[in-house]
Short mmCIF file of C-alpha atoms and ligand atoms in Angstrom, two decimals:
data_model
loop_
_atom_site.label_atom_id
_atom_site.label_comp_id
_atom_site.label_asym_id
_atom_site.label_seq_id
_atom_site.Cartn_x
_atom_site.Cartn_y
_atom_site.Cartn_z
CA MET Z 1 -18.95 -11.18 -25.00
CA ASN Z 2 -17.41 -14.46 -23.98
CA GLU Z 3 -19.48 -14.90 -20.80
CA LYS Z 4 -18.03 -17.16 -18.11
CA LYS Z 5 -20.15 -19.81 -16.46
CA VAL Z 6 -20.88 -18.45 -13.00
CA THR Z 7 -21.23 -21.08 -10.30
CA GLU Z 8 -23.71 -20.57 -7.46
CA GLU Z 9 -21.15 -20.56 -4.68
CA SER Z 10 -18.49 -18.31 -6.18
CA VAL Z 11 -18.30 -14.65 -5.20
CA TYR Z 12 -17.28 -12.25 -7.97
CA ILE Z 13 -16.41 -8.74 -6.87
CA LEU Z 14 -15.92 -5.71 -9.08
CA ALA Z 15 -13.52 -3.55 -7.05
CA ILE Z 16 -12.70 0.12 -7.57
CA GLU Z 17 -9.78 2.16 -6.16
CA SER Z 18 -9.18 5.91 -6.60
CA SER Z 19 -7.81 7.12 -3.25
CA CYS Z 20 -4.64 8.79 -4.55
CA ASP Z 21 -3.02 8.85 -7.99
CA GLU Z 22 -4.04 5.56 -9.59
CA THR Z 23 -7.46 4.95 -11.14
CA ALA Z 24 -7.98 1.21 -10.81
CA ALA Z 25 -10.62 -1.50 -11.23
CA ALA Z 26 -10.43 -5.27 -10.90
CA VAL Z 27 -12.58 -8.39 -10.90
CA VAL Z 28 -11.67 -10.82 -8.10
CA LYS Z 29 -13.15 -14.29 -7.59
CA ASP Z 30 -13.51 -15.58 -4.03
CA GLY Z 31 -11.06 -13.05 -2.64
CA ARG Z 32 -7.94 -14.71 -4.02
CA GLU Z 33 -8.23 -15.18 -7.78
CA VAL Z 34 -7.64 -12.05 -9.87
CA LEU Z 35 -9.57 -12.18 -13.17
CA SER Z 36 -8.49 -8.67 -14.16
CA ASN Z 37 -6.48 -5.85 -12.61
CA VAL Z 38 -6.52 -2.59 -14.60
CA ILE Z 39 -4.47 0.38 -13.35
CA SER Z 40 -4.32 3.80 -14.96
CA SER Z 41 -1.42 5.61 -13.33
CA GLN Z 42 -1.28 9.41 -13.08
CA ILE Z 43 2.47 9.47 -12.37
CA ALA Z 44 3.30 11.26 -15.63
CA LEU Z 45 0.79 14.00 -14.78
CA HIS Z 46 2.08 14.64 -11.25
CA THR Z 47 5.81 14.25 -12.02
CA GLN Z 48 6.02 17.78 -13.43
CA TYR Z 49 4.88 19.16 -10.02
CA GLY Z 50 7.14 16.88 -7.93
CA GLY Z 51 4.20 15.27 -6.10
CA VAL Z 52 0.48 14.52 -6.24
CA VAL Z 53 -1.71 17.61 -6.91
CA PRO Z 54 -5.09 16.66 -5.36
CA GLU Z 55 -7.28 18.74 -7.67
CA LEU Z 56 -5.62 17.33 -10.79
CA ALA Z 57 -5.88 13.81 -9.37
CA SER Z 58 -9.67 14.10 -8.96
CA ARG Z 59 -10.13 15.41 -12.48
CA LYS Z 60 -8.01 12.65 -13.98
CA HIS Z 61 -9.99 10.03 -12.04
CA VAL Z 62 -13.24 11.41 -13.49
CA GLU Z 63 -11.73 11.21 -16.97
CA LYS Z 64 -10.51 7.62 -16.61
CA ILE Z 65 -12.84 5.78 -14.26
CA ASN Z 66 -15.47 4.53 -16.72
CA GLN Z 67 -12.86 3.30 -19.17
CA VAL Z 68 -10.91 1.49 -16.44
CA ILE Z 69 -14.06 -0.24 -15.11
CA THR Z 70 -15.15 -1.27 -18.62
CA GLU Z 71 -11.69 -2.71 -19.30
CA ALA Z 72 -11.67 -4.64 -16.02
CA LEU Z 73 -14.99 -6.34 -16.86
CA LEU Z 74 -13.92 -6.98 -20.45
CA GLU Z 75 -10.59 -8.51 -19.43
CA ALA Z 76 -12.36 -10.75 -16.92
CA GLY Z 77 -14.80 -11.78 -19.67
CA MET Z 78 -17.76 -10.93 -17.43
CA SER Z 79 -20.62 -8.48 -17.33
CA LEU Z 80 -21.70 -6.25 -14.43
CA GLY Z 81 -24.81 -8.42 -14.04
CA GLN Z 82 -22.61 -11.43 -13.26
CA MET Z 83 -20.96 -9.73 -10.30
CA THR Z 84 -21.93 -10.66 -6.74
CA ALA Z 85 -21.05 -7.23 -5.33
CA VAL Z 86 -19.32 -3.93 -6.06
CA ALA Z 87 -16.53 -2.85 -3.70
CA VAL Z 88 -14.79 0.49 -3.39
CA THR Z 89 -12.11 2.21 -1.30
CA TYR Z 90 -13.87 4.91 0.75
CA GLY Z 91 -10.90 6.00 2.88
CA PRO Z 92 -8.32 7.01 3.88
CA GLY Z 93 -7.04 9.16 1.01
CA LEU Z 94 -7.65 12.40 -0.86
CA VAL Z 95 -11.31 13.31 -0.44
CA GLY Z 96 -11.88 14.48 -4.04
CA ALA Z 97 -10.11 11.42 -5.43
CA LEU Z 98 -11.99 8.97 -3.18
CA LEU Z 99 -15.33 10.55 -4.12
CA VAL Z 100 -14.89 9.64 -7.78
CA GLY Z 101 -14.57 5.92 -7.02
CA VAL Z 102 -17.29 5.97 -4.37
CA SER Z 103 -19.75 7.70 -6.73
CA ALA Z 104 -18.98 5.31 -9.58
CA ALA Z 105 -19.36 2.25 -7.32
CA LYS Z 106 -22.65 3.49 -5.88
CA ALA Z 107 -24.07 4.21 -9.33
CA LEU Z 108 -23.05 0.79 -10.70
CA ALA Z 109 -24.24 -1.18 -7.67
CA TYR Z 110 -27.55 0.69 -7.49
CA GLY Z 111 -28.14 0.39 -11.22
CA ALA Z 112 -27.38 -3.35 -11.30
CA GLY Z 113 -29.14 -4.13 -8.01
CA LEU Z 114 -25.91 -5.37 -6.37
CA PRO Z 115 -24.71 -4.98 -2.79
CA LEU Z 116 -22.08 -2.31 -2.13
CA VAL Z 117 -19.05 -2.94 0.12
CA GLY Z 118 -16.90 0.01 1.27
CA VAL Z 119 -13.28 -0.99 1.91
CA HIS Z 120 -10.49 0.55 3.99
CA HIS Z 121 -7.48 1.29 1.76
CA ILE Z 122 -4.95 -0.18 4.23
CA GLU Z 123 -7.02 -3.33 4.72
CA GLY Z 124 -6.74 -3.58 0.94
CA HIS Z 125 -2.94 -3.26 1.01
CA ILE Z 126 -2.70 -6.00 3.65
CA SER Z 127 -5.12 -8.24 1.72
CA ALA Z 128 -2.92 -8.03 -1.41
CA ASN Z 129 -0.97 -10.80 0.30
CA PHE Z 130 -3.92 -13.23 0.05
CA ILE Z 131 -3.81 -13.17 -3.74
CA GLU Z 132 -0.51 -14.99 -4.29
CA ASN Z 133 -0.29 -16.84 -0.97
CA PRO Z 134 -3.26 -19.22 -0.83
CA GLU Z 135 -2.13 -20.69 2.51
CA LEU Z 136 -1.88 -17.30 4.27
CA ALA Z 137 -4.60 -16.66 6.86
CA PRO Z 138 -4.82 -14.53 10.02
CA PRO Z 139 -3.48 -14.16 12.63
CA PHE Z 140 -0.26 -12.59 11.30
CA LEU Z 141 1.89 -9.52 11.80
CA CYS Z 142 1.90 -6.97 8.99
CA LEU Z 143 4.24 -4.06 8.33
CA ILE Z 144 2.40 -1.55 6.15
CA VAL Z 145 4.71 0.95 4.47
CA SER Z 146 3.28 3.27 1.85
CA GLY Z 147 3.39 6.91 0.80
CA GLY Z 148 0.86 7.89 3.45
CA HIS Z 149 1.14 5.18 6.13
CA THR Z 150 3.62 3.29 8.28
CA HIS Z 151 1.94 0.85 10.64
CA LEU Z 152 2.76 -2.37 12.44
CA VAL Z 153 -0.51 -4.26 12.73
CA ILE Z 154 -1.62 -7.64 13.97
CA MET Z 155 -4.40 -8.93 11.71
CA LYS Z 156 -6.19 -11.08 14.29
CA ASP Z 157 -8.94 -12.23 11.97
CA TYR Z 158 -10.35 -11.04 8.63
CA GLY Z 159 -11.32 -7.39 9.19
CA GLU Z 160 -9.94 -7.35 12.77
CA PHE Z 161 -6.81 -5.39 13.53
CA GLU Z 162 -4.67 -4.36 16.47
CA ILE Z 163 -2.32 -1.51 15.65
CA ILE Z 164 0.85 -1.96 17.74
CA GLY Z 165 3.03 0.71 16.13
CA ARG Z 166 2.84 3.67 13.79
CA THR Z 167 4.90 6.58 12.52
CA ARG Z 168 4.92 9.72 14.62
CA ASP Z 169 5.68 11.97 11.64
CA ASP Z 170 6.55 11.09 8.02
CA ALA Z 171 5.48 7.82 6.44
CA ALA Z 172 8.32 5.63 5.14
CA GLY Z 173 7.36 6.28 1.50
CA GLU Z 174 7.14 10.00 2.17
CA ALA Z 175 10.74 9.92 3.48
CA PHE Z 176 11.85 8.11 0.29
CA ASP Z 177 10.03 10.70 -1.85
CA LYS Z 178 11.47 13.71 0.03
CA VAL Z 179 15.04 12.42 0.02
CA ALA Z 180 14.77 11.55 -3.68
CA ARG Z 181 13.60 15.09 -4.42
CA ALA Z 182 16.48 16.55 -2.38
CA ILE Z 183 19.08 14.64 -4.39
CA GLY Z 184 17.35 15.42 -7.69
CA LEU Z 185 16.00 11.98 -8.52
CA GLY Z 186 12.39 13.14 -9.04
CA TYR Z 187 8.95 11.70 -8.22
CA PRO Z 188 8.00 9.08 -7.12
CA GLY Z 189 11.24 8.72 -5.24
CA GLY Z 190 10.97 5.22 -3.80
CA PRO Z 191 11.73 3.21 -6.96
CA LYS Z 192 14.47 5.70 -7.96
CA ILE Z 193 16.26 5.45 -4.60
CA ASP Z 194 15.88 1.66 -4.77
CA ARG Z 195 17.64 1.66 -8.15
CA ALA Z 196 20.37 4.19 -7.22
CA ALA Z 197 21.08 2.33 -3.96
CA LYS Z 198 22.03 -0.79 -5.91
CA GLU Z 199 25.10 1.10 -7.19
CA GLY Z 200 25.97 2.62 -3.80
CA ASN Z 201 27.62 1.70 -0.51
CA PRO Z 202 25.04 1.43 2.32
CA HIS Z 203 27.74 2.11 4.92
CA ALA Z 204 29.23 5.19 3.24
CA MET Z 205 27.34 7.60 5.53
CA GLU Z 206 25.94 7.05 8.99
CA PHE Z 207 22.34 8.33 9.38
CA PRO Z 208 20.24 8.18 12.57
CA ARG Z 209 17.84 5.36 13.48
CA ALA Z 210 15.25 7.08 15.69
CA LYS Z 211 13.81 5.25 18.69
CA ILE Z 212 10.72 6.44 20.53
CA GLU Z 213 10.94 6.27 24.31
CA GLY Z 214 8.27 3.97 25.74
CA SER Z 215 6.86 2.99 22.31
CA PRO Z 216 9.11 0.24 20.96
CA TYR Z 217 7.10 -0.28 17.76
CA ASP Z 218 6.56 3.33 16.72
CA PHE Z 219 8.60 4.96 13.97
CA SER Z 220 9.93 8.43 13.19
CA PHE Z 221 11.49 9.35 9.85
CA SER Z 222 11.56 13.16 9.93
CA GLY Z 223 14.88 13.25 11.83
CA LEU Z 224 16.45 10.95 9.25
CA LYS Z 225 15.16 13.13 6.43
CA SER Z 226 16.59 16.26 8.14
CA ALA Z 227 19.93 14.49 8.67
CA VAL Z 228 20.10 13.77 4.93
CA LEU Z 229 19.21 17.39 4.08
CA ASN Z 230 21.81 18.71 6.58
CA TYR Z 231 24.45 16.42 5.09
CA LEU Z 232 23.63 17.69 1.59
CA ASN Z 233 23.80 21.35 2.69
CA HIS Z 234 27.06 20.80 4.53
CA GLU Z 235 28.71 19.11 1.55
CA LYS Z 236 27.45 21.86 -0.76
CA MET Z 237 28.89 24.56 1.53
CA MET Z 238 32.21 22.74 1.59
CA GLY Z 239 32.13 22.55 -2.19
CA ASN Z 240 32.20 18.73 -2.10
CA GLU Z 241 30.57 16.55 -4.72
CA VAL Z 242 27.94 14.20 -3.20
CA ASN Z 243 27.84 10.58 -4.33
CA ARG Z 244 24.09 10.16 -4.88
CA ASN Z 245 24.26 6.39 -5.04
CA ASP Z 246 26.08 6.15 -1.70
CA LEU Z 247 23.63 8.58 -0.15
CA ALA Z 248 20.60 6.68 -1.50
CA ALA Z 249 22.05 3.38 -0.25
CA SER Z 250 22.92 4.76 3.22
CA PHE Z 251 19.51 6.42 3.66
CA GLN Z 252 17.70 3.27 2.49
CA ASN Z 253 19.82 1.11 4.79
CA SER Z 254 18.81 3.22 7.78
CA VAL Z 255 15.07 2.94 6.93
CA VAL Z 256 15.28 -0.79 6.23
CA GLU Z 257 17.18 -1.56 9.45
CA VAL Z 258 14.55 0.21 11.54
CA LEU Z 259 11.60 -1.40 9.72
CA VAL Z 260 13.03 -4.92 9.89
CA GLY Z 261 14.32 -4.59 13.47
CA ARG Z 262 10.99 -3.45 14.89
CA THR Z 263 8.96 -5.96 12.90
CA ILE Z 264 11.08 -8.90 14.07
CA SER Z 265 11.00 -7.80 17.75
CA ALA Z 266 7.22 -7.43 17.56
CA ALA Z 267 6.82 -10.90 16.02
CA LYS Z 268 8.93 -12.34 18.85
CA GLU Z 269 7.18 -10.44 21.64
CA TYR Z 270 3.68 -11.32 20.38
CA GLY Z 271 4.67 -14.89 19.48
CA ILE Z 272 3.60 -14.59 15.82
CA GLN Z 273 5.02 -16.97 13.20
CA ASP Z 274 3.82 -15.25 10.02
CA VAL Z 275 5.27 -11.90 8.93
CA VAL Z 276 3.72 -9.97 6.05
CA ILE Z 277 4.64 -6.69 4.35
CA ALA Z 278 2.35 -4.43 2.33
CA GLY Z 279 2.12 -1.01 0.64
CA GLY Z 280 4.22 0.74 -2.02
CA VAL Z 281 7.50 0.57 -0.04
CA ALA Z 282 7.01 -3.21 0.35
CA SER Z 283 8.24 -3.46 -3.26
CA ASN Z 284 11.64 -2.06 -2.14
CA SER Z 285 14.24 -4.69 -3.01
CA ALA Z 286 16.49 -4.03 0.03
CA LEU Z 287 13.54 -4.23 2.44
CA ARG Z 288 12.35 -7.51 0.90
CA ALA Z 289 15.83 -9.04 1.04
CA ALA Z 290 16.52 -7.90 4.61
CA MET Z 291 13.12 -9.02 5.91
CA GLU Z 292 13.47 -12.37 4.16
CA ALA Z 293 16.92 -12.92 5.72
CA ALA Z 294 15.81 -11.83 9.21
CA CYS Z 295 12.69 -14.03 9.12
CA GLY Z 296 14.85 -16.94 7.94
CA ARG Z 297 17.24 -16.45 10.89
CA GLU Z 298 14.34 -16.30 13.36
CA GLY Z 299 12.42 -19.24 11.88
CA LEU Z 300 9.47 -17.03 10.84
CA ARG Z 301 7.49 -17.36 7.61
CA PHE Z 302 7.69 -14.28 5.37
CA TYR Z 303 5.08 -13.18 2.79
CA HIS Z 304 5.02 -10.25 0.39
CA PRO Z 305 2.96 -9.31 -2.67
CA SER Z 306 4.43 -8.94 -6.19
CA PRO Z 307 5.46 -5.31 -6.84
CA VAL Z 308 2.35 -4.59 -8.96
CA LEU Z 309 0.16 -5.63 -6.00
CA CYS Z 310 2.22 -3.55 -3.50
CA THR Z 311 1.44 -0.16 -5.00
CA ASP Z 312 -2.17 1.03 -5.31
CA ASN Z 313 -4.45 -1.32 -7.26
CA ALA Z 314 -8.03 -2.57 -7.11
CA ALA Z 315 -7.33 -6.33 -6.92
CA MET Z 316 -6.28 -5.84 -3.27
CA ILE Z 317 -9.58 -4.02 -2.62
CA GLY Z 318 -11.46 -6.97 -4.13
CA ALA Z 319 -9.53 -9.38 -1.88
CA ALA Z 320 -10.36 -7.38 1.27
CA ALA Z 321 -13.98 -6.89 0.18
CA TYR Z 322 -14.54 -10.64 -0.18
CA TYR Z 323 -13.93 -11.28 3.53
CA GLU Z 324 -16.01 -8.26 4.54
CA TYR Z 325 -18.81 -9.43 2.24
CA LYS Z 326 -18.69 -12.95 3.73
CA LYS Z 327 -19.02 -11.42 7.20
CA GLY Z 328 -22.17 -9.63 6.06
CA VAL Z 329 -20.74 -6.13 5.73
CA ARG Z 330 -22.84 -3.99 3.37
CA SER Z 331 -22.58 -0.22 2.78
CA GLY Z 332 -25.60 2.02 2.38
CA TRP Z 333 -26.34 4.30 -0.58
CA ASP Z 334 -25.19 7.12 1.69
CA LEU Z 335 -21.60 5.76 1.67
CA ASN Z 336 -19.26 8.75 1.67
CA ALA Z 337 -15.52 9.32 1.26
CA VAL Z 338 -13.77 9.41 4.66
CA PRO Z 339 -10.31 10.94 4.12
CA ASN Z 340 -8.98 9.99 7.61
CA LEU Z 341 -10.78 6.66 8.09
CA LYS Z 342 -9.17 4.61 10.90
CA LEU Z 343 -8.20 0.98 10.34
CA GLY Z 344 -10.78 -1.42 11.75
CA GLU Z 345 -13.48 1.28 11.97
CA ARG Z 346 -16.58 1.59 9.80
O1 KG4 P 1 0.93 2.19 -1.54
P1 KG4 P 1 1.24 3.31 -2.46
O2 KG4 P 1 1.14 3.08 -3.94
O3 KG4 P 1 0.36 4.55 -2.15
C1 KG4 P 1 -0.09 4.92 -0.87
O4 KG4 P 1 -1.11 4.35 -0.40
O5 KG4 P 1 0.61 5.77 -0.29
O6 KG4 P 1 2.72 3.77 -2.07
C2 KG4 P 1 3.40 4.76 -2.77
C3 KG4 P 1 4.74 4.96 -2.08
C4 KG4 P 1 5.52 6.15 -2.63
O7 KG4 P 1 6.00 6.92 -1.54
C5 KG4 P 1 6.67 5.48 -3.38
O8 KG4 P 1 7.85 6.27 -3.42
C6 KG4 P 1 6.88 4.22 -2.56
O9 KG4 P 1 5.57 3.80 -2.24
N1 KG4 P 1 7.57 3.17 -3.31
C7 KG4 P 1 8.80 2.69 -2.98
C8 KG4 P 1 9.16 1.74 -3.97
N2 KG4 P 1 8.12 1.67 -4.87
C9 KG4 P 1 7.16 2.54 -4.44
N3 KG4 P 1 9.60 2.99 -1.95
C10 KG4 P 1 10.79 2.36 -1.88
N4 KG4 P 1 11.21 1.46 -2.79
C11 KG4 P 1 10.43 1.11 -3.84
N5 KG4 P 1 10.86 0.22 -4.75
ZN1 ZN P 2 -1.90 2.82 -1.01
#
């Protein structure tokens, strides 16, 4: 193997991610330089069921994990013995899926005599922004929008978070997936709605933008989803043909307006200059464009990861793990999967 010269001061982390439907491993140097980022997606497997089947996800992770880890080391041109630490997502996520990564990480770290660092999946998503934005550092405001989470968070320092808003029901990505299924676009719905919306009129239909009394930074997407379903049923009953592109564009416009509006007001109220987005929905082209424009108008700096770093991957786990490692965080050999792990808790 073409072994790299490892300098004393550099921190090399082998990171593993298996919380949902991607089996992923990466080697990250000093939290910001990705030496490899291998992702084995299970989308093809789950598509036939219209969503992630947890039991199948766990089995597929078991099948793929060793190969993905081997590839990540190979691509980085490094051996396990050259790593400084092994990091792994231990929550939140599907318990059976998380366990596969956690067990693999524990075995590798124990076998190689390396420290183990358990990472929060959402801290990983946020930290994806460090990879391509070397100047970005906390404090900043982050909108996290994925299939399972919708949060507005102030990252006060590395590993320190204040959650100022969250969804009361469906996550933003979940709303995309459910609406896509209802109009027959299939799974995962987000990228398909994104594409269809480009051909549609975002003002063709008027869908609700839910506000939550007394909680200006919370979100609710279940009413919007129901409004779309009601519209579809009504049109079907009337025997009208539905323009899927217009519907996708109008639904997406409603989600984007709410996400951008609340993020900008929070940045203003808390006096924060740097706005960051993260999670699978952060790769949505309309959200990126609208947030960029709004931040420009308000004189705020806007950061987002490349699409491949928005959806689940292990490079983001390696980035988060670096700062935890530097703070002295180490996990024990009793590290377990925590399916409902809270952000900022250990
Ligand atoms: O972050 P992620 O890979 O997994 C979770 O941690 O949940 O996010 C997956 C979610 C799915 O709901 C998917 O439909 C959505 O992100 N997504 C998108 C786009 N790409 C992925 N939603 C809207 N527009 C996109 N381009
Ligand atoms: Zn995720």
